[in-house]
Coordinates of C-alpha atoms in Angstrom, one line a residue:
M202 CA 160.9 98.2 89.3
V203 CA 163.9 97.8 91.6
A204 CA 166.7 98.7 90.2
R205 CA 169.3 96.2 92.7
S206 CA 172.1 95.4 90.0
R207 CA 175.1 97.7 87.5
Q208 CA 173.0 95.6 84.4
D209 CA 169.6 96.5 85.4
V210 CA 170.9 100.8 86.6
E211 CA 172.6 100.2 83.5
G212 CA 169.9 99.1 81.4
L213 CA 167.1 102.0 82.5
R214 CA 169.5 103.9 82.3
R215 CA 170.4 103.5 78.8
A216 CA 167.0 103.2 77.5
G217 CA 165.4 106.6 79.7
E218 CA 168.4 108.8 77.9
A219 CA 167.4 107.0 74.2
T220 CA 163.8 107.8 75.8
G221 CA 164.3 111.5 76.1
C222 CA 166.1 111.6 72.7
L223 CA 163.3 110.4 70.8
L224 CA 161.0 113.6 71.9
Q225 CA 163.9 115.8 71.7
A226 CA 163.4 115.2 68.6
L227 CA 160.3 114.7 68.1
V228 CA 159.6 118.7 70.1
T229 CA 162.4 120.4 66.9
R230 CA 159.1 118.7 64.1
A231 CA 156.2 119.5 66.1
Q232 CA 155.6 122.5 63.3
P233 CA 152.5 123.9 61.8
G234 CA 152.1 122.0 58.8
T235 CA 154.1 119.1 60.4
T236 CA 151.1 115.7 60.8
T237 CA 150.9 114.0 64.1
G238 CA 151.3 110.4 61.3
D239 CA 154.4 112.6 60.1
L240 CA 155.6 112.3 64.5
E241 CA 153.9 108.7 64.3
A242 CA 156.7 107.7 60.9
F243 CA 159.4 109.3 62.3
A244 CA 159.7 108.1 66.2
A245 CA 159.0 104.6 64.2
R246 CA 162.4 104.4 62.1
Y247 CA 163.8 105.7 65.8
I248 CA 163.4 103.4 67.7
K249 CA 164.0 100.3 64.2
Q250 CA 166.9 101.9 64.0
L251 CA 167.6 101.6 68.0
G252 CA 167.0 98.0 68.2
A253 CA 164.5 98.9 70.8
E254 CA 161.1 97.9 70.5
P255 CA 157.2 100.4 70.0
V256 CA 156.7 99.2 73.3
F257 CA 153.0 101.3 73.6
A258 CA 152.0 98.7 71.1
T259 CA 153.8 95.6 72.3
E260 CA 152.1 96.2 75.3
N261 CA 148.4 97.5 75.0
R262 CA 148.1 96.4 71.6
F263 CA 147.7 100.8 71.5
P264 CA 147.6 101.6 67.5
G265 CA 151.0 103.8 67.3
C266 CA 154.7 103.9 68.5
I267 CA 154.3 107.3 70.0
N268 CA 150.7 108.9 71.4
T269 CA 149.8 112.5 70.1
S270 CA 147.1 114.4 72.5
I271 CA 146.0 118.0 71.1
D272 CA 144.0 121.0 73.4
D273 CA 141.0 119.2 74.7
E274 CA 142.5 115.2 74.2
A275 CA 144.7 114.2 77.8
V276 CA 146.0 111.7 76.5
H277 CA 146.1 108.6 74.2
G278 CA 145.7 110.3 71.5
V279 CA 145.9 108.6 68.2
P280 CA 148.8 109.5 65.1
G281 CA 147.4 109.9 61.7
P282 CA 146.7 113.0 59.6
R283 CA 145.8 115.7 62.2
V284 CA 147.1 118.5 60.9
L285 CA 149.3 120.6 63.8
R286 CA 148.0 124.1 63.3
R287 CA 149.6 126.9 66.1
G288 CA 148.7 127.6 68.9
D289 CA 147.7 123.7 68.9
L290 CA 148.8 122.1 73.1
L291 CA 150.1 119.3 71.7
K292 CA 151.6 117.3 74.1
I293 CA 154.1 113.6 73.0
D294 CA 154.5 110.3 75.1
C295 CA 156.6 108.3 74.1
G296 CA 158.1 105.0 75.2
M297 CA 160.4 101.8 74.4
R298 CA 161.5 98.7 75.3
L299 CA 165.6 99.3 74.7
D300 CA 167.8 95.6 75.7
G301 CA 164.6 94.8 77.5
Y302 CA 164.7 97.4 79.3
C303 CA 161.4 100.3 79.0
G304 CA 161.9 103.9 79.2
D305 CA 158.4 106.8 79.5
A306 CA 158.4 110.3 79.2
T307 CA 155.7 112.6 77.4
V308 CA 156.1 116.1 76.9
T309 CA 153.8 119.6 76.8
V310 CA 154.5 121.9 73.6
A311 CA 153.2 124.8 72.0
V312 CA 152.6 124.5 67.7
G313 CA 154.2 127.7 67.3
P314 CA 155.1 130.0 68.7
V315 CA 154.5 129.6 72.6
E316 CA 153.1 133.3 73.3
R317 CA 150.1 133.0 69.6
L318 CA 148.5 130.1 72.8
I319 CA 145.4 130.7 74.2
P320 CA 146.0 132.1 78.3
E321 CA 144.1 128.7 79.1
R322 CA 146.9 126.8 77.7
R323 CA 149.7 128.4 78.8
Q324 CA 148.1 128.5 82.4
V325 CA 147.7 124.0 82.3
M326 CA 151.7 124.0 80.3
A327 CA 153.1 125.9 82.9
A328 CA 151.2 124.7 85.8
A329 CA 151.4 121.3 84.3
N330 CA 155.8 121.7 84.6
E331 CA 155.7 122.9 88.0
A332 CA 154.3 119.8 88.8
L333 CA 156.5 117.1 87.9
R334 CA 159.4 120.0 89.1
L335 CA 157.8 119.8 92.7
G336 CA 156.9 115.5 92.0
I337 CA 160.2 114.4 91.3
G338 CA 161.3 116.8 95.0
A339 CA 159.1 115.0 97.2
V340 CA 160.4 111.5 96.1
R341 CA 162.9 110.0 99.6
V342 CA 164.3 106.7 99.7
G343 CA 162.2 105.7 103.1
G344 CA 159.1 107.8 102.3
R345 CA 155.7 107.5 100.7
V346 CA 155.1 107.5 97.4
G347 CA 151.9 109.7 98.1
D348 CA 154.2 112.4 99.5
I349 CA 155.1 112.6 95.2
G350 CA 150.7 113.1 95.2
D351 CA 150.5 115.8 98.0
A352 CA 153.0 118.3 95.9
M353 CA 151.1 118.0 93.0
Q354 CA 148.5 118.5 94.9
S355 CA 149.0 121.5 96.9
Y356 CA 150.6 123.4 93.8
V357 CA 147.6 122.3 90.8
E358 CA 145.4 123.8 93.8
G359 CA 147.0 126.1 94.7
A360 CA 146.6 127.8 91.6
G361 CA 142.7 127.4 91.2
L362 CA 143.5 123.8 88.7
R363 CA 143.0 120.9 88.6
L364 CA 144.7 117.0 88.3
L365 CA 143.0 114.0 86.4
P366 CA 143.6 111.6 89.5
Q367 CA 142.4 109.0 87.3
F368 CA 145.7 108.8 85.5
T369 CA 148.2 108.1 87.6
G370 CA 152.1 107.2 87.3
H371 CA 153.4 103.9 87.7
G372 CA 156.2 101.0 88.1
L373 CA 158.3 100.4 84.9
G374 CA 161.6 98.1 84.0
R375 CA 161.6 95.0 82.2
R376 CA 157.5 96.0 81.4
L377 CA 156.1 99.3 80.5
W378 CA 153.4 98.9 83.5
E379 CA 154.7 97.4 86.9
D380 CA 154.0 98.0 89.9
P381 CA 153.6 101.2 91.8
V382 CA 150.4 103.6 91.0
I383 CA 152.3 107.2 91.5
P384 CA 149.0 108.3 91.7
A385 CA 148.8 112.2 91.2
L386 CA 146.7 114.0 94.4
G387 CA 147.8 111.6 97.2
R388 CA 148.4 112.6 101.3
P389 CA 152.0 112.3 102.7
G390 CA 152.4 109.9 104.4
T391 CA 150.7 107.1 102.9
G392 CA 151.1 104.9 99.8
P393 CA 153.7 102.7 99.4
R394 CA 157.6 103.2 100.5
I395 CA 160.0 104.9 98.1
E396 CA 162.7 101.8 97.9
D397 CA 166.2 102.7 97.1
G398 CA 167.3 101.9 93.1
M399 CA 163.2 102.0 92.3
V400 CA 162.0 103.4 89.1
F401 CA 158.9 104.5 88.6
T402 CA 157.2 107.6 86.8
I403 CA 155.6 111.2 87.3
E404 CA 152.9 112.1 85.2
P405 CA 150.7 114.2 86.7
I406 CA 148.3 116.3 84.1
V407 CA 146.4 119.7 84.9
V408 CA 143.3 120.9 83.6
A409 CA 141.5 124.0 83.2
G410 CA 137.4 123.1 84.1
S411 CA 136.8 119.2 84.7
T412 CA 138.3 116.2 85.9
R413 CA 136.0 114.0 83.5
T414 CA 136.6 113.1 80.7
F415 CA 135.9 109.7 77.7
A416 CA 136.8 108.7 75.2
G417 CA 136.8 109.9 71.9
R418 CA 136.0 108.4 68.4
D419 CA 138.7 106.1 67.9
G420 CA 138.4 104.4 72.0
W421 CA 141.9 105.6 72.4
T422 CA 142.2 108.8 73.0
M423 CA 140.7 110.4 75.5
R424 CA 139.6 114.0 76.2
T425 CA 138.0 116.3 78.7
V426 CA 134.4 116.3 78.6
D427 CA 133.7 120.2 78.7
G428 CA 136.7 121.2 76.4
R429 CA 138.7 122.9 78.1
P430 CA 142.8 122.5 77.3
A431 CA 144.7 120.0 79.8
A432 CA 148.9 119.3 79.6
Q433 CA 151.0 116.8 80.8
F434 CA 154.3 116.1 81.3
E435 CA 156.2 112.9 83.2
H436 CA 158.9 111.8 83.9
T437 CA 160.8 108.5 84.3
I438 CA 162.6 108.5 87.8
M439 CA 165.3 106.3 89.9
A440 CA 164.5 106.6 93.4
T441 CA 168.4 106.4 95.3
R442 CA 170.3 107.1 98.4
K443 CA 171.4 110.6 96.9
G444 CA 167.8 112.0 95.7
P445 CA 165.8 111.8 92.5
R446 CA 167.5 110.2 89.3
V447 CA 165.8 111.2 86.0
L448 CA 165.9 108.5 83.7
T449 CA 163.7 109.8 80.5
Q450 CA 166.6 113.5 80.0
C451 CA 168.9 114.0 76.7
G452 CA 172.2 113.0 77.3
P453 CA 175.3 115.9 75.8
G454 CA 175.9 115.7 72.4
R455 CA 172.5 113.9 72.0

């Protein structure tokens, strides 16, 4: 979506903030002994209390309102009875539609003290977080979406790691998945032009080894073929003439 009206801008802001606050609440609950199903149940109650829609389930028939992916699970992990353990590398992906507008965000966290993560898990987590920061910094009205991918790719590959090219960011608005595609890899000056008010996600997934993935037994969970860890961070961004605006942050006091 390109948000041109005050209604669109405000609706996207509210949906993004609600998504960010849900994600923040889930992070505090991602403790050893908790199950991914416990996180799903909390998210379902949270979304229902807002009067919002669990958009992953309604738009894509995903069997849950959040994704919970652990260690070598890159994306689309299905919540269930799995118990979180100290040293797990957990990715939580949240999305919702609130009052007709969507928000989408992902964070990677250590379960338990970050010091308990094996070094490779810490490395990919830190790199994915920095890649997102650099990708956001590359957003310029009048620029191209390839500039975003280039900023992320240059950093990640320079650190001796790799980005998964098959999973991309995307436009969103009243639907969760819209144009344009926001590539994880890119060349500067290529791809669709970034417009004032354009809203999209940036969501780098960093791996230490192979970029090949395969679907697990549930048909949803995508895992790295070599079993090495993956980390992802994601925000929903609005491009403005004053610079990129991060929509999926939890506001003060929330």
